[in-house]
Amino acid sequence: ERGEFATEIDCITVEKGAPMNIAINGSYLTKALATMPADKDTLILDFQTYTRPIVIRPKGYSADEFTYIIMPMQPPAQPK
C-alpha cells in the first residue's frame, strides 16, 4: 500500500537558520529508529540543507560508535 504522511517533530535547534522542509522516506526513518540503542530516547539529526544527507545518531554517541545516514527525497516546496 502507498500513501502520503506528513508530520512535524518537536526539536531544539543548535544553530538558527531559515526554516526549511525536508522530505524523507518514512520506512528509512523507521529502520533508523529500530537500530537505535534502547537506552537512548534523544536523537541528533544533523543536516545543512534539504538536499544533503541527514546524519542520525543517539545523543551522547560519537560518529564512530553509531551513525545512520538518510538521503532526503525530492525537495518539497520551501518556506518563503
GROMACS .gro file of N, CA and C in nm:
model
  240
    1GLU      N    1   0.084  -0.118   0.000
    1GLU     CA    2   0.000   0.000   0.000
    1GLU      C    3   0.088   0.124   0.000
    2ARG      N    4   0.046   0.226  -0.071
    2ARG     CA    5   0.122   0.350  -0.074
    2ARG      C    6   0.030   0.464  -0.034
    3GLY      N    7   0.088   0.565   0.021
    3GLY     CA    8   0.011   0.680   0.062
    3GLY      C    9   0.104   0.793   0.099
    4GLU      N   10   0.047   0.894   0.156
    4GLU     CA   11   0.126   1.008   0.200
    4GLU      C   12   0.106   1.029   0.348
    5PHE      N   13   0.211   1.078   0.412
    5PHE     CA   14   0.206   1.108   0.554
    5PHE      C   15   0.296   1.226   0.578
    6ALA      N   16   0.251   1.318   0.658
    6ALA     CA   17   0.333   1.433   0.695
    6ALA      C   18   0.319   1.456   0.844
    7THR      N   19   0.428   1.491   0.908
    7THR     CA   20   0.425   1.521   1.050
    7THR      C   21   0.531   1.625   1.082
    8GLU      N   22   0.514   1.689   1.193
    8GLU     CA   23   0.613   1.782   1.243
    8GLU      C   24   0.673   1.723   1.369
    9ILE      N   25   0.802   1.742   1.387
    9ILE     CA   26   0.872   1.688   1.502
    9ILE      C   27   0.923   1.804   1.587
   10ASP      N   28   0.892   1.798   1.716
   10ASP     CA   29   0.947   1.899   1.807
   10ASP      C   30   1.097   1.881   1.815
   11CYS      N   31   1.168   1.992   1.810
   11CYS     CA   32   1.313   1.981   1.817
   11CYS      C   33   1.373   2.106   1.878
   12ILE      N   34   1.495   2.092   1.916
   12ILE     CA   35   1.575   2.204   1.964
   12ILE      C   36   1.683   2.226   1.860
   13THR      N   37   1.693   2.348   1.811
   13THR     CA   38   1.795   2.376   1.710
   13THR      C   39   1.919   2.433   1.776
   14VAL      N   40   2.034   2.389   1.725
   14VAL     CA   41   2.161   2.437   1.777
   14VAL      C   42   2.199   2.566   1.707
   15GLU      N   43   2.182   2.568   1.578
   15GLU     CA   44   2.212   2.688   1.500
   15GLU      C   45   2.085   2.733   1.431
   16LYS      N   46   2.055   2.857   1.444
   16LYS     CA   47   1.934   2.910   1.381
   16LYS      C   48   1.964   2.945   1.236
   17GLY      N   49   1.868   2.917   1.153
   17GLY     CA   50   1.878   2.950   1.012
   17GLY      C   51   1.739   2.970   0.959
   18ALA      N   52   1.729   2.979   0.830
   18ALA     CA   53   1.598   2.994   0.768
   18ALA      C   54   1.520   2.863   0.783
   19PRO      N   55   1.388   2.872   0.803
   19PRO     CA   56   1.307   2.749   0.812
   19PRO      C   57   1.319   2.669   0.683
   20MET      N   58   1.310   2.537   0.694
   20MET     CA   59   1.315   2.452   0.575
   20MET      C   60   1.226   2.330   0.594
   21ASN      N   61   1.181   2.275   0.485
   21ASN     CA   62   1.106   2.150   0.484
   21ASN      C   63   1.198   2.042   0.428
   22ILE      N   64   1.195   1.924   0.491
   22ILE     CA   65   1.276   1.812   0.444
   22ILE      C   66   1.184   1.693   0.423
   23ALA      N   67   1.195   1.628   0.309
   23ALA     CA   68   1.115   1.509   0.281
   23ALA      C   69   1.205   1.386   0.287
   24ILE      N   70   1.166   1.288   0.371
   24ILE     CA   71   1.241   1.164   0.378
   24ILE      C   72   1.144   1.047   0.368
   25ASN      N   73   1.195   0.935   0.325
   25ASN     CA   74   1.116   0.813   0.317
   25ASN      C   75   1.092   0.763   0.459
   26GLY      N   76   0.967   0.753   0.498
   26GLY     CA   77   0.932   0.712   0.634
   26GLY      C   78   0.984   0.575   0.671
   27SER      N   79   0.992   0.483   0.574
   27SER     CA   80   1.042   0.349   0.607
   27SER      C   81   1.191   0.354   0.641
   28TYR      N   82   1.265   0.444   0.578
   28TYR     CA   83   1.407   0.459   0.612
   28TYR      C   84   1.422   0.513   0.754
   29LEU      N   85   1.340   0.609   0.790
   29LEU     CA   86   1.345   0.664   0.925
   29LEU      C   87   1.306   0.558   1.028
   30THR      N   88   1.204   0.479   0.996
   30THR     CA   89   1.162   0.371   1.086
   30THR      C   90   1.275   0.271   1.107
   31LYS      N   91   1.345   0.237   1.000
   31LYS     CA   92   1.459   0.144   1.012
   31LYS      C   93   1.570   0.205   1.097
   32ALA      N   94   1.595   0.334   1.080
   32ALA     CA   95   1.697   0.401   1.161
   32ALA      C   96   1.659   0.396   1.308
   33LEU      N   97   1.534   0.426   1.338
   33LEU     CA   98   1.489   0.426   1.478
   33LEU      C   99   1.495   0.287   1.539
   34ALA      N  100   1.468   0.185   1.459
   34ALA     CA  101   1.471   0.048   1.509
   34ALA      C  102   1.611   0.002   1.546
   35THR      N  103   1.713   0.064   1.488
   35THR     CA  104   1.851   0.025   1.517
   35THR      C  105   1.912   0.105   1.632
   36MET      N  106   1.840   0.204   1.682
   36MET     CA  107   1.893   0.288   1.790
   36MET      C  108   1.908   0.207   1.918
   37PRO      N  109   2.011   0.235   1.996
   37PRO     CA  110   2.025   0.169   2.125
   37PRO      C  111   1.902   0.195   2.212
   38ALA      N  112   1.856   0.093   2.282
   38ALA     CA  113   1.732   0.101   2.361
   38ALA      C  114   1.739   0.204   2.473
   39ASP      N  115   1.858   0.235   2.521
   39ASP     CA  116   1.869   0.327   2.634
   39ASP      C  117   1.870   0.474   2.592
   40LYS      N  118   1.857   0.501   2.464
   40LYS     CA  119   1.861   0.640   2.415
   40LYS      C  120   1.726   0.682   2.360
   41ASP      N  121   1.674   0.792   2.411
   41ASP     CA  122   1.546   0.842   2.362
   41ASP      C  123   1.559   0.981   2.300
   42THR      N  124   1.681   1.033   2.293
   42THR     CA  125   1.706   1.162   2.230
   42THR      C  126   1.802   1.141   2.114
   43LEU      N  127   1.761   1.192   1.997
   43LEU     CA  128   1.843   1.176   1.877
   43LEU      C  129   1.897   1.309   1.830
   44ILE      N  130   2.008   1.303   1.762
   44ILE     CA  131   2.065   1.419   1.694
   44ILE      C  132   2.047   1.396   1.545
   45LEU      N  133   1.980   1.489   1.478
   45LEU     CA  134   1.966   1.487   1.333
   45LEU      C  135   2.050   1.602   1.281
   46ASP      N  136   2.154   1.570   1.211
   46ASP     CA  137   2.248   1.671   1.163
   46ASP      C  138   2.231   1.687   1.013
   47PHE      N  139   2.194   1.809   0.971
   47PHE     CA  140   2.180   1.837   0.829
   47PHE      C  141   2.207   1.985   0.805
   48GLN      N  142   2.250   2.016   0.683
   48GLN     CA  143   2.280   2.153   0.647
   48GLN      C  144   2.173   2.213   0.556
   49THR      N  145   2.128   2.137   0.458
   49THR     CA  146   2.025   2.184   0.366
   49THR      C  147   1.929   2.069   0.339
   50TYR      N  148   1.819   2.098   0.273
   50TYR     CA  149   1.717   1.997   0.246
   50TYR      C  150   1.756   1.902   0.133
   51THR      N  151   1.872   1.921   0.072
   51THR     CA  152   1.917   1.833  -0.035
   51THR      C  153   2.038   1.747   0.005
   52ARG      N  154   2.092   1.769   0.121
   52ARG     CA  155   2.212   1.697   0.167
   52ARG      C  156   2.174   1.581   0.259
   53PRO      N  157   2.261   1.482   0.275
   53PRO     CA  158   2.230   1.369   0.363
   53PRO      C  159   2.201   1.414   0.507
   54ILE      N  160   2.115   1.337   0.572
   54ILE     CA  161   2.081   1.361   0.712
   54ILE      C  162   2.154   1.255   0.794
   55VAL      N  163   2.234   1.298   0.889
   55VAL     CA  164   2.308   1.207   0.976
   55VAL      C  165   2.232   1.196   1.107
   56ILE      N  166   2.202   1.072   1.147
   56ILE     CA  167   2.124   1.048   1.269
   56ILE      C  168   2.209   0.966   1.365
   57ARG      N  169   2.212   1.009   1.492
   57ARG     CA  170   2.277   0.929   1.594
   57ARG      C  171   2.217   0.962   1.730
   58PRO      N  172   2.224   0.870   1.823
   58PRO     CA  173   2.172   0.896   1.957
   58PRO      C  174   2.258   1.001   2.028
   59LYS      N  175   2.195   1.084   2.107
   59LYS     CA  176   2.268   1.185   2.184
   59LYS      C  177   2.366   1.113   2.277
   60GLY      N  178   2.487   1.163   2.281
   60GLY     CA  179   2.590   1.104   2.366
   60GLY      C  180   2.677   1.001   2.295
   61TYR      N  181   2.644   0.967   2.172
   61TYR     CA  182   2.723   0.872   2.095
   61TYR      C  183   2.809   0.948   1.994
   62SER      N  184   2.930   0.904   1.975
   62SER     CA  185   3.014   0.966   1.874
   62SER      C  186   2.982   0.905   1.737
   63ALA      N  187   3.032   0.969   1.633
   63ALA     CA  188   3.011   0.918   1.497
   63ALA      C  189   3.075   0.781   1.479
   64ASP      N  190   3.182   0.752   1.553
   64ASP     CA  191   3.248   0.621   1.544
   64ASP      C  192   3.165   0.511   1.610
   65GLU      N  193   3.083   0.548   1.708
   65GLU     CA  194   3.004   0.448   1.781
   65GLU      C  195   2.873   0.414   1.709
   66PHE      N  196   2.809   0.516   1.651
   66PHE     CA  197   2.680   0.492   1.585
   66PHE      C  198   2.650   0.605   1.489
   67THR      N  199   2.626   0.571   1.363
   67THR     CA  200   2.587   0.670   1.262
   67THR      C  201   2.490   0.605   1.165
   68TYR      N  202   2.381   0.675   1.134
   68TYR     CA  203   2.284   0.629   1.035
   68TYR      C  204   2.263   0.746   0.940
   69ILE      N  205   2.267   0.721   0.811
   69ILE     CA  206   2.255   0.828   0.712
   69ILE      C  207   2.133   0.803   0.623
   70ILE      N  208   2.053   0.907   0.604
   70ILE     CA  209   1.936   0.901   0.516
   70ILE      C  210   1.947   1.014   0.414
   71MET      N  211   1.926   0.981   0.289
   71MET     CA  212   1.921   1.084   0.186
   71MET      C  213   1.777   1.136   0.176
   72PRO      N  214   1.760   1.268   0.170
   72PRO     CA  215   1.626   1.322   0.152
   72PRO      C  216   1.571   1.289   0.014
   73MET      N  217   1.439   1.291   0.004
   73MET     CA  218   1.372   1.268  -0.124
   73MET      C  219   1.369   1.399  -0.201
   74GLN      N  220   1.298   1.398  -0.314
   74GLN     CA  221   1.284   1.520  -0.394
   74GLN      C  222   1.247   1.636  -0.302
   75PRO      N  223   1.319   1.745  -0.308
   75PRO     CA  224   1.293   1.856  -0.216
   75PRO      C  225   1.150   1.908  -0.226
   76PRO      N  226   1.084   1.926  -0.112
   76PRO     CA  227   0.949   1.985  -0.112
   76PRO      C  228   0.959   2.136  -0.131
   77ALA      N  229   0.845   2.198  -0.148
   77ALA     CA  230   0.842   2.345  -0.157
   77ALA      C  231   0.898   2.402  -0.028
   78GLN      N  232   0.982   2.500  -0.040
   78GLN     CA  233   1.045   2.560   0.077
   78GLN      C  234   0.969   2.683   0.123
   79PRO      N  235   0.968   2.708   0.257
   79PRO     CA  236   0.900   2.828   0.308
   79PRO      C  237   0.966   2.954   0.254
   80LYS      N  238   0.888   3.057   0.239
   80LYS     CA  239   0.944   3.184   0.191
   80LYS      C  240   0.953   3.283   0.303
   0.00000   0.00000   0.00000
